[in-house]
């Protein structure tokens, strides 16, 4: 148990650092919110092991702490809803034999962007749907890239080295 | 490395972006009016071709020669300031921390 908590904490810390590094090269001049989503690789890694509880825990800790440190409580509304929804959807797809981490990473990224847009639409009105084509294309590219990275890491980590 | 399910997911995301762009970019009117909303209430509304600088609580919105951009924001992330100037109908710039929406209609 203690080992598990330590590994989760390490992973949450890793995810936060990924998110922090990412904030230095912002892609949001294309459309607000476009980013690589490197932090998601940690969640993907846990889902590769079918560890939904761990994935949700690590993602929640990452989102809450990142919001406290780097952003405002208002943006938490976006990151938290999207984070939880995308984790659940990724788990749904990761349970299927015909879907690789690349596939469920893309699905998760697309759902993440869809949920954020929905929240934004509730707050700002329909105008924000203008960004849907850009955000879904970016989900394809960045989700695919991060999924491929997670798959490589998962293969290298092999067996139960961490648990 | 890609499996059957992956291809299906990729295809549906591509379809989503194709359908949504078809919806958004067809019948797009040539935008001429700029509206600025702050906390869900309209604080400015005027022509896209009338040069103007609008000072809000935490942001500065600039309308200049048919394009609109946010030149200044008091938040950390500066997403709205880094956003490209908008010029066409339907485009918008959003500042989440200050709940500001700039839109061309």
PDB file of C-alpha atoms in Angstrom:
ATOM      1  CA  UNK A   1       0.000   0.000   0.000  1.00  0.00           C
ATOM      2  CA  UNK A   2       2.705   2.443   1.008  1.00  0.00           C
ATOM      3  CA  UNK A   3       4.598   1.613  -2.157  1.00  0.00           C
ATOM      4  CA  UNK A   4       1.504   2.192  -4.245  1.00  0.00           C
ATOM      5  CA  UNK A   5       0.856   5.612  -2.700  1.00  0.00           C
ATOM      6  CA  UNK A   6       4.476   6.560  -3.292  1.00  0.00           C
ATOM      7  CA  UNK A   7       4.285   5.543  -6.941  1.00  0.00           C
ATOM      8  CA  UNK A   8       1.033   7.467  -7.400  1.00  0.00           C
ATOM      9  CA  UNK A   9       2.561  10.537  -5.790  1.00  0.00           C
ATOM     10  CA  UNK A  10       5.602  10.245  -8.049  1.00  0.00           C
ATOM     11  CA  UNK A  11       3.364   9.965 -11.070  1.00  0.00           C
ATOM     12  CA  UNK A  12       1.257  12.967 -10.045  1.00  0.00           C
ATOM     13  CA  UNK A  13       4.460  14.973  -9.557  1.00  0.00           C
ATOM     14  CA  UNK A  14       5.679  13.867 -12.994  1.00  0.00           C
ATOM     15  CA  UNK A  15       2.382  14.861 -14.594  1.00  0.00           C
ATOM     16  CA  UNK A  16       2.531  18.292 -12.945  1.00  0.00           C
ATOM     17  CA  UNK A  17       6.058  18.869 -14.208  1.00  0.00           C
ATOM     18  CA  UNK A  18       4.959  17.866 -17.716  1.00  0.00           C
ATOM     19  CA  UNK A  19       2.115  20.353 -17.505  1.00  0.00           C
ATOM     20  CA  UNK A  20       4.441  23.055 -16.226  1.00  0.00           C
ATOM     21  CA  UNK A  21       7.038  22.498 -18.962  1.00  0.00           C
ATOM     22  CA  UNK A  22       4.262  22.566 -21.522  1.00  0.00           C
ATOM     23  CA  UNK A  23       3.090  25.976 -20.375  1.00  0.00           C
ATOM     24  CA  UNK A  24       6.387  27.447 -21.663  1.00  0.00           C
ATOM     25  CA  UNK A  25       5.584  26.691 -25.282  1.00  0.00           C
ATOM     26  CA  UNK A  26       1.952  27.654 -25.511  1.00  0.00           C
ATOM     27  CA  UNK A  27       0.136  26.713 -28.699  1.00  0.00           C
ATOM     28  CA  UNK A  28      -2.964  28.658 -27.775  1.00  0.00           C
ATOM     29  CA  UNK A  29      -2.460  31.308 -30.451  1.00  0.00           C
ATOM     30  CA  UNK A  30      -4.106  28.771 -32.794  1.00  0.00           C
ATOM     31  CA  UNK A  31      -7.157  28.342 -30.597  1.00  0.00           C
ATOM     32  CA  UNK A  32      -7.445  28.733 -26.833  1.00  0.00           C
ATOM     33  CA  UNK A  33      -6.630  25.580 -24.952  1.00  0.00           C
ATOM     34  CA  UNK A  34      -4.615  23.828 -27.649  1.00  0.00           C
ATOM     35  CA  UNK A  35      -1.755  21.962 -26.026  1.00  0.00           C
ATOM     36  CA  UNK A  36       0.217  18.772 -26.304  1.00  0.00           C
ATOM     37  CA  UNK A  37      -1.225  17.178 -23.166  1.00  0.00           C
ATOM     38  CA  UNK A  38       2.005  15.516 -22.029  1.00  0.00           C
ATOM     39  CA  UNK A  39       0.599  15.165 -18.517  1.00  0.00           C
ATOM     40  CA  UNK A  40      -1.909  12.725 -19.906  1.00  0.00           C
ATOM     41  CA  UNK A  41       0.884  10.239 -20.677  1.00  0.00           C
ATOM     42  CA  UNK A  42       0.997   9.396 -16.965  1.00  0.00           C
ATOM     43  CA  UNK A  43      -2.735   8.706 -16.882  1.00  0.00           C
ATOM     44  CA  UNK A  44      -2.414   6.635 -20.071  1.00  0.00           C
ATOM     45  CA  UNK A  45       0.325   4.585 -18.470  1.00  0.00           C
ATOM     46  CA  UNK A  46      -1.946   3.750 -15.533  1.00  0.00           C
ATOM     47  CA  UNK A  47      -4.802   2.901 -17.876  1.00  0.00           C
ATOM     48  CA  UNK A  48      -2.487   0.567 -19.814  1.00  0.00           C
ATOM     49  CA  UNK A  49      -2.464  -1.377 -16.550  1.00  0.00           C
ATOM     50  CA  UNK A  50      -6.281  -1.056 -16.274  1.00  0.00           C
ATOM     51  CA  UNK A  51      -5.801   0.951 -13.076  1.00  0.00           C
ATOM     52  CA  UNK A  52      -8.820   3.279 -13.261  1.00  0.00           C
ATOM     53  CA  UNK A  53      -8.698   4.193  -9.575  1.00  0.00           C
ATOM     54  CA  UNK A  54      -5.042   5.174  -9.824  1.00  0.00           C
ATOM     55  CA  UNK A  55      -5.651   7.108 -13.036  1.00  0.00           C
ATOM     56  CA  UNK A  56      -8.517   9.076 -11.494  1.00  0.00           C
ATOM     57  CA  UNK A  57      -6.565   9.714  -8.290  1.00  0.00           C
ATOM     58  CA  UNK A  58      -3.409  10.894 -10.054  1.00  0.00           C
ATOM     59  CA  UNK A  59      -5.362  13.067 -12.462  1.00  0.00           C
ATOM     60  CA  UNK A  60      -7.448  14.669  -9.694  1.00  0.00           C
ATOM     61  CA  UNK A  61      -4.380  15.450  -7.606  1.00  0.00           C
ATOM     62  CA  UNK A  62      -2.586  16.870 -10.643  1.00  0.00           C
ATOM     63  CA  UNK A  63      -5.516  19.068 -11.670  1.00  0.00           C
ATOM     64  CA  UNK A  64      -6.214  20.410  -8.181  1.00  0.00           C
ATOM     65  CA  UNK A  65      -2.570  21.158  -7.414  1.00  0.00           C
ATOM     66  CA  UNK A  66      -1.879  22.680 -10.842  1.00  0.00           C
ATOM     67  CA  UNK A  67      -4.903  24.936 -10.444  1.00  0.00           C
ATOM     68  CA  UNK A  68      -3.694  26.034  -7.012  1.00  0.00           C
ATOM     69  CA  UNK A  69      -0.157  26.714  -8.212  1.00  0.00           C
ATOM     70  CA  UNK A  70      -0.443  27.941 -11.774  1.00  0.00           C
ATOM     71  CA  UNK A  71      -3.963  29.118 -12.512  1.00  0.00           C
ATOM     72  CA  UNK A  72      -7.241  30.341 -11.071  1.00  0.00           C
ATOM     73  CA  UNK A  73     -10.155  28.498  -9.421  1.00  0.00           C
ATOM     74  CA  UNK A  74     -12.274  29.534 -12.391  1.00  0.00           C
ATOM     75  CA  UNK A  75     -10.200  27.528 -14.877  1.00  0.00           C
ATOM     76  CA  UNK A  76     -10.482  24.579 -12.503  1.00  0.00           C
ATOM     77  CA  UNK A  77     -14.076  24.296 -13.672  1.00  0.00           C
ATOM     78  CA  UNK A  78     -12.770  23.450 -17.137  1.00  0.00           C
ATOM     79  CA  UNK A  79      -9.799  21.281 -16.305  1.00  0.00           C
ATOM     80  CA  UNK A  80     -11.545  19.198 -13.655  1.00  0.00           C
ATOM     81  CA  UNK A  81     -14.702  18.305 -15.608  1.00  0.00           C
ATOM     82  CA  UNK A  82     -12.689  17.587 -18.753  1.00  0.00           C
ATOM     83  CA  UNK A  83     -10.042  15.621 -16.871  1.00  0.00           C
ATOM     84  CA  UNK A  84     -12.509  13.303 -15.164  1.00  0.00           C
ATOM     85  CA  UNK A  85     -14.668  12.771 -18.279  1.00  0.00           C
ATOM     86  CA  UNK A  86     -11.690  12.032 -20.508  1.00  0.00           C
ATOM     87  CA  UNK A  87     -10.212   9.593 -17.975  1.00  0.00           C
ATOM     88  CA  UNK A  88     -13.498   7.673 -17.827  1.00  0.00           C
ATOM     89  CA  UNK A  89     -13.808   7.560 -21.617  1.00  0.00           C
ATOM     90  CA  UNK A  90     -10.208   6.441 -21.999  1.00  0.00           C
ATOM     91  CA  UNK A  91     -10.870   3.627 -19.527  1.00  0.00           C
ATOM     92  CA  UNK A  92     -13.892   2.592 -21.556  1.00  0.00           C
ATOM     93  CA  UNK A  93     -11.787   2.307 -24.712  1.00  0.00           C
ATOM     94  CA  UNK A  94      -8.705   0.863 -23.019  1.00  0.00           C
ATOM     95  CA  UNK A  95     -10.835  -2.128 -22.029  1.00  0.00           C
ATOM     96  CA  UNK A  96     -11.332  -3.014 -25.691  1.00  0.00           C
ATOM     97  CA  UNK A  97      -8.866  -5.429 -27.278  1.00  0.00           C
ATOM     98  CA  UNK A  98      -8.988  -3.687 -30.651  1.00  0.00           C
ATOM     99  CA  UNK A  99      -7.892  -0.312 -29.269  1.00  0.00           C
ATOM    100  CA  UNK A 100      -4.246   0.557 -28.561  1.00  0.00           C
ATOM    101  CA  UNK A 101      -3.049   3.372 -26.259  1.00  0.00           C
ATOM    102  CA  UNK A 102      -2.797   5.592 -29.339  1.00  0.00           C
ATOM    103  CA  UNK A 103      -6.516   5.102 -29.994  1.00  0.00           C
ATOM    104  CA  UNK A 104      -7.732   5.694 -26.472  1.00  0.00           C
ATOM    105  CA  UNK A 105      -5.395   8.626 -26.070  1.00  0.00           C
ATOM    106  CA  UNK A 106      -6.979  10.276 -29.118  1.00  0.00           C
ATOM    107  CA  UNK A 107     -10.483   9.473 -27.848  1.00  0.00           C
ATOM    108  CA  UNK A 108      -9.577  10.937 -24.452  1.00  0.00           C
ATOM    109  CA  UNK A 109      -8.111  14.079 -25.998  1.00  0.00           C
ATOM    110  CA  UNK A 110     -11.183  14.571 -28.185  1.00  0.00           C
ATOM    111  CA  UNK A 111     -13.546  14.134 -25.220  1.00  0.00           C
ATOM    112  CA  UNK A 112     -11.378  16.454 -23.126  1.00  0.00           C
ATOM    113  CA  UNK A 113     -11.703  19.197 -25.731  1.00  0.00           C
ATOM    114  CA  UNK A 114     -15.419  18.545 -26.261  1.00  0.00           C
ATOM    115  CA  UNK A 115     -16.154  18.828 -22.534  1.00  0.00           C
ATOM    116  CA  UNK A 116     -14.113  22.024 -22.219  1.00  0.00           C
ATOM    117  CA  UNK A 117     -15.972  23.515 -25.170  1.00  0.00           C
ATOM    118  CA  UNK A 118     -19.319  22.497 -23.660  1.00  0.00           C
ATOM    119  CA  UNK A 119     -18.445  24.167 -20.358  1.00  0.00           C
ATOM    120  CA  UNK A 120     -17.284  27.246 -22.267  1.00  0.00           C
ATOM    121  CA  UNK A 121     -20.510  27.231 -24.295  1.00  0.00           C
ATOM    122  CA  UNK A 122     -22.526  27.184 -21.071  1.00  0.00           C
ATOM    123  CA  UNK A 123     -20.592  30.181 -19.768  1.00  0.00           C
ATOM    124  CA  UNK A 124     -20.020  32.216 -22.937  1.00  0.00           C
ATOM    125  CA  UNK A 125     -22.701  31.104 -25.359  1.00  0.00           C
ATOM    126  CA  UNK A 126     -22.609  29.320 -28.685  1.00  0.00           C
ATOM    127  CA  UNK A 127     -19.808  31.379 -30.221  1.00  0.00           C
ATOM    128  CA  UNK A 128     -17.160  29.090 -28.754  1.00  0.00           C
ATOM    129  CA  UNK A 129     -18.177  26.144 -30.976  1.00  0.00           C
ATOM    130  CA  UNK A 130     -16.253  27.979 -33.670  1.00  0.00           C
ATOM    131  CA  UNK A 131     -13.163  26.320 -32.202  1.00  0.00           C
ATOM    132  CA  UNK A 132     -14.456  22.744 -32.501  1.00  0.00           C
ATOM    133  CA  UNK A 133     -12.770  21.925 -35.844  1.00  0.00           C
ATOM    134  CA  UNK A 134      -9.399  23.197 -34.605  1.00  0.00           C
ATOM    135  CA  UNK A 135      -9.689  21.510 -31.246  1.00  0.00           C
ATOM    136  CA  UNK A 136     -10.741  18.137 -32.638  1.00  0.00           C
ATOM    137  CA  UNK A 137      -7.913  18.160 -35.177  1.00  0.00           C
ATOM    138  CA  UNK A 138      -5.455  19.076 -32.460  1.00  0.00           C
ATOM    139  CA  UNK A 139      -6.841  16.220 -30.330  1.00  0.00           C
ATOM    140  CA  UNK A 140      -6.002  13.865 -33.172  1.00  0.00           C
ATOM    141  CA  UNK A 141      -2.413  15.078 -33.507  1.00  0.00           C
ATOM    142  CA  UNK A 142      -1.478  15.647 -29.885  1.00  0.00           C
ATOM    143  CA  UNK A 143      -3.513  12.706 -28.595  1.00  0.00           C
ATOM    144  CA  UNK A 144      -1.821  10.442 -31.117  1.00  0.00           C
ATOM    145  CA  UNK A 145       1.649  11.704 -30.242  1.00  0.00           C
ATOM    146  CA  UNK A 146       1.160  11.394 -26.474  1.00  0.00           C
ATOM    147  CA  UNK A 147      -0.479   7.975 -26.900  1.00  0.00           C
ATOM    148  CA  UNK A 148       2.501   6.738 -28.928  1.00  0.00           C
ATOM    149  CA  UNK A 149       4.855   8.055 -26.243  1.00  0.00           C
ATOM    150  CA  UNK A 150       2.886   6.308 -23.493  1.00  0.00           C
ATOM    151  CA  UNK A 151       2.915   3.049 -25.473  1.00  0.00           C
ATOM    152  CA  UNK A 152       6.716   3.206 -25.806  1.00  0.00           C
ATOM    153  CA  UNK A 153       7.136   3.878 -22.083  1.00  0.00           C
ATOM    154  CA  UNK A 154       4.719   1.073 -21.207  1.00  0.00           C
ATOM    155  CA  UNK A 155       6.724  -1.405 -23.294  1.00  0.00           C
ATOM    156  CA  UNK A 156      10.002  -0.319 -21.699  1.00  0.00           C
ATOM    157  CA  UNK A 157       8.638  -0.534 -18.173  1.00  0.00           C
ATOM    158  CA  UNK A 158       7.641  -4.137 -18.830  1.00  0.00           C
ATOM    159  CA  UNK A 159       6.394  -6.101 -15.861  1.00  0.00           C
ATOM    160  CA  UNK A 160       5.799  -5.068 -12.303  1.00  0.00           C
ATOM    161  CA  UNK A 161       8.855  -2.945 -11.849  1.00  0.00           C
ATOM    162  CA  UNK A 162       6.789  -0.229 -10.201  1.00  0.00           C
ATOM    163  CA  UNK A 163       4.029  -2.042  -8.360  1.00  0.00           C
TER     164      UNK A 163
ATOM    165  CA  UNK B   1       1.035  -0.624 -34.227  1.00  0.00           C
ATOM    166  CA  UNK B   2      -2.405   0.843 -35.009  1.00  0.00           C
ATOM    167  CA  UNK B   3      -5.334  -1.506 -34.502  1.00  0.00           C
ATOM    168  CA  UNK B   4      -8.793  -1.640 -36.001  1.00  0.00           C
ATOM    169  CA  UNK B   5     -10.407   0.273 -33.147  1.00  0.00           C
ATOM    170  CA  UNK B   6      -7.751   2.986 -33.427  1.00  0.00           C
ATOM    171  CA  UNK B   7      -8.590   3.545 -37.080  1.00  0.00           C
ATOM    172  CA  UNK B   8     -12.277   3.864 -36.151  1.00  0.00           C
ATOM    173  CA  UNK B   9     -11.509   6.429 -33.440  1.00  0.00           C
ATOM    174  CA  UNK B  10      -9.256   8.426 -35.786  1.00  0.00           C
ATOM    175  CA  UNK B  11     -11.919   8.325 -38.504  1.00  0.00           C
ATOM    176  CA  UNK B  12     -14.651   9.555 -36.161  1.00  0.00           C
ATOM    177  CA  UNK B  13     -12.525  12.421 -34.822  1.00  0.00           C
ATOM    178  CA  UNK B  14     -11.685  13.415 -38.414  1.00  0.00           C
ATOM    179  CA  UNK B  15     -15.371  13.229 -39.264  1.00  0.00           C
ATOM    180  CA  UNK B  16     -16.206  15.407 -36.261  1.00  0.00           C
ATOM    181  CA  UNK B  17     -13.779  18.112 -37.372  1.00  0.00           C
ATOM    182  CA  UNK B  18     -14.965  17.898 -40.983  1.00  0.00           C
ATOM    183  CA  UNK B  19     -18.656  18.135 -40.069  1.00  0.00           C
ATOM    184  CA  UNK B  20     -18.102  20.910 -37.560  1.00  0.00           C
ATOM    185  CA  UNK B  21     -15.999  22.953 -39.965  1.00  0.00           C
ATOM    186  CA  UNK B  22     -18.639  22.479 -42.658  1.00  0.00           C
ATOM    187  CA  UNK B  23     -21.226  23.831 -40.217  1.00  0.00           C
ATOM    188  CA  UNK B  24     -19.110  26.759 -39.154  1.00  0.00           C
ATOM    189  CA  UNK B  25     -17.459  27.881 -42.360  1.00  0.00           C
ATOM    190  CA  UNK B  26     -20.377  27.597 -44.768  1.00  0.00           C
ATOM    191  CA  UNK B  27     -22.806  30.450 -44.877  1.00  0.00           C
ATOM    192  CA  UNK B  28     -20.422  32.434 -42.743  1.00  0.00           C
ATOM    193  CA  UNK B  29     -21.492  36.052 -42.839  1.00  0.00           C
ATOM    194  CA  UNK B  30     -18.914  38.740 -43.322  1.00  0.00           C
ATOM    195  CA  UNK B  31     -18.631  40.002 -39.799  1.00  0.00           C
ATOM    196  CA  UNK B  32     -18.844  43.720 -39.300  1.00  0.00           C
ATOM    197  CA  UNK B  33     -19.860  44.182 -35.679  1.00  0.00           C
ATOM    198  CA  UNK B  34     -17.719  43.632 -32.618  1.00  0.00           C
ATOM    199  CA  UNK B  35     -19.223  42.805 -29.243  1.00  0.00           C
ATOM    200  CA  UNK B  36     -17.346  42.584 -25.997  1.00  0.00           C
ATOM    201  CA  UNK B  37     -18.840  40.730 -23.058  1.00  0.00           C
ATOM    202  CA  UNK B  38     -17.604  40.794 -19.499  1.00  0.00           C
ATOM    203  CA  UNK B  39     -19.185  38.538 -16.862  1.00  0.00           C
ATOM    204  CA  UNK B  40     -22.029  37.672 -19.219  1.00  0.00           C
ATOM    205  CA  UNK B  41     -23.086  41.240 -19.900  1.00  0.00           C
ATOM    206  CA  UNK B  42     -22.318  43.174 -23.068  1.00  0.00           C
ATOM    207  CA  UNK B  43     -20.022  46.074 -22.277  1.00  0.00           C
ATOM    208  CA  UNK B  44     -19.250  47.194 -25.812  1.00  0.00           C
ATOM    209  CA  UNK B  45     -20.763  46.760 -29.222  1.00  0.00           C
ATOM    210  CA  UNK B  46     -19.673  48.637 -32.331  1.00  0.00           C
ATOM    211  CA  UNK B  47     -18.251  48.485 -35.818  1.00  0.00           C
ATOM    212  CA  UNK B  48     -15.242  46.385 -36.765  1.00  0.00           C
ATOM    213  CA  UNK B  49     -13.911  49.255 -38.863  1.00  0.00           C
ATOM    214  CA  UNK B  50     -13.981  51.966 -36.249  1.00  0.00           C
ATOM    215  CA  UNK B  51     -10.583  51.985 -34.562  1.00  0.00           C
ATOM    216  CA  UNK B  52     -11.022  51.884 -30.828  1.00  0.00           C
ATOM    217  CA  UNK B  53      -9.337  50.813 -27.608  1.00  0.00           C
ATOM    218  CA  UNK B  54     -11.608  49.426 -24.918  1.00  0.00           C
ATOM    219  CA  UNK B  55     -10.314  49.285 -21.365  1.00  0.00           C
ATOM    220  CA  UNK B  56     -11.914  46.581 -19.250  1.00  0.00           C
ATOM    221  CA  UNK B  57     -11.238  45.661 -15.656  1.00  0.00           C
ATOM    222  CA  UNK B  58      -8.344  43.356 -16.467  1.00  0.00           C
ATOM    223  CA  UNK B  59      -8.017  43.462 -20.239  1.00  0.00           C
ATOM    224  CA  UNK B  60      -7.452  45.937 -23.047  1.00  0.00           C
ATOM    225  CA  UNK B  61      -9.301  45.201 -26.295  1.00  0.00           C
ATOM    226  CA  UNK B  62      -8.064  46.908 -29.454  1.00  0.00           C
ATOM    227  CA  UNK B  63     -10.086  47.272 -32.645  1.00  0.00           C
ATOM    228  CA  UNK B  64      -7.760  48.319 -35.451  1.00  0.00           C
ATOM    229  CA  UNK B  65      -8.302  48.374 -39.233  1.00  0.00           C
ATOM    230  CA  UNK B  66     -10.830  45.544 -39.310  1.00  0.00           C
ATOM    231  CA  UNK B  67      -9.126  43.250 -36.842  1.00  0.00           C
ATOM    232  CA  UNK B  68      -9.553  42.816 -33.107  1.00  0.00           C
ATOM    233  CA  UNK B  69      -7.054  41.670 -30.529  1.00  0.00           C
ATOM    234  CA  UNK B  70      -6.433  41.855 -26.811  1.00  0.00           C
ATOM    235  CA  UNK B  71      -3.277  43.840 -26.148  1.00  0.00           C
ATOM    236  CA  UNK B  72      -3.127  43.514 -22.407  1.00  0.00           C
ATOM    237  CA  UNK B  73      -4.360  41.148 -19.700  1.00  0.00           C
ATOM    238  CA  UNK B  74      -3.674  41.046 -15.991  1.00  0.00           C
ATOM    239  CA  UNK B  75      -3.683  37.250 -15.725  1.00  0.00           C
ATOM    240  CA  UNK B  76      -0.758  34.838 -15.649  1.00  0.00           C
ATOM    241  CA  UNK B  77      -1.381  32.715 -18.696  1.00  0.00           C
ATOM    242  CA  UNK B  78      -1.801  35.496 -21.317  1.00  0.00           C
ATOM    243  CA  UNK B  79      -3.692  33.138 -23.628  1.00  0.00           C
ATOM    244  CA  UNK B  80      -5.921  35.903 -24.965  1.00  0.00           C
ATOM    245  CA  UNK B  81      -2.969  38.242 -25.586  1.00  0.00           C
ATOM    246  CA  UNK B  82      -1.139  35.535 -27.563  1.00  0.00           C
ATOM    247  CA  UNK B  83      -4.258  34.830 -29.613  1.00  0.00           C
ATOM    248  CA  UNK B  84      -4.007  35.889 -33.267  1.00  0.00           C
ATOM    249  CA  UNK B  85      -6.058  39.000 -34.157  1.00  0.00           C
ATOM    250  CA  UNK B  86      -9.543  38.029 -35.330  1.00  0.00           C
ATOM    251  CA  UNK B  87     -11.026  39.409 -38.529  1.00  0.00           C
ATOM    252  CA  UNK B  88     -14.002  37.296 -39.668  1.00  0.00           C
ATOM    253  CA  UNK B  89     -17.564  36.743 -38.511  1.00  0.00           C
ATOM    254  CA  UNK B  90     -17.957  34.034 -35.883  1.00  0.00           C
ATOM    255  CA  UNK B  91     -14.404  34.358 -34.614  1.00  0.00           C
ATOM    256  CA  UNK B  92     -13.842  35.138 -30.978  1.00  0.00           C
ATOM    257  CA  UNK B  93     -11.186  35.666 -28.344  1.00  0.00           C
ATOM    258  CA  UNK B  94     -11.815  34.500 -24.813  1.00  0.00           C
ATOM    259  CA  UNK B  95     -10.153  35.388 -21.548  1.00  0.00           C
ATOM    260  CA  UNK B  96     -11.171  32.759 -19.028  1.00  0.00           C
ATOM    261  CA  UNK B  97      -9.834  34.265 -15.801  1.00  0.00           C
ATOM    262  CA  UNK B  98     -11.641  37.571 -16.378  1.00  0.00           C
ATOM    263  CA  UNK B  99     -14.646  36.028 -18.140  1.00  0.00           C
ATOM    264  CA  UNK B 100     -14.230  38.235 -21.178  1.00  0.00           C
ATOM    265  CA  UNK B 101     -15.549  37.293 -24.609  1.00  0.00           C
ATOM    266  CA  UNK B 102     -14.719  39.333 -27.721  1.00  0.00           C
ATOM    267  CA  UNK B 103     -16.708  38.307 -30.755  1.00  0.00           C
ATOM    268  CA  UNK B 104     -17.202  39.395 -34.376  1.00  0.00           C
ATOM    269  CA  UNK B 105     -20.778  39.046 -35.570  1.00  0.00           C
TER     270      UNK B 105
END
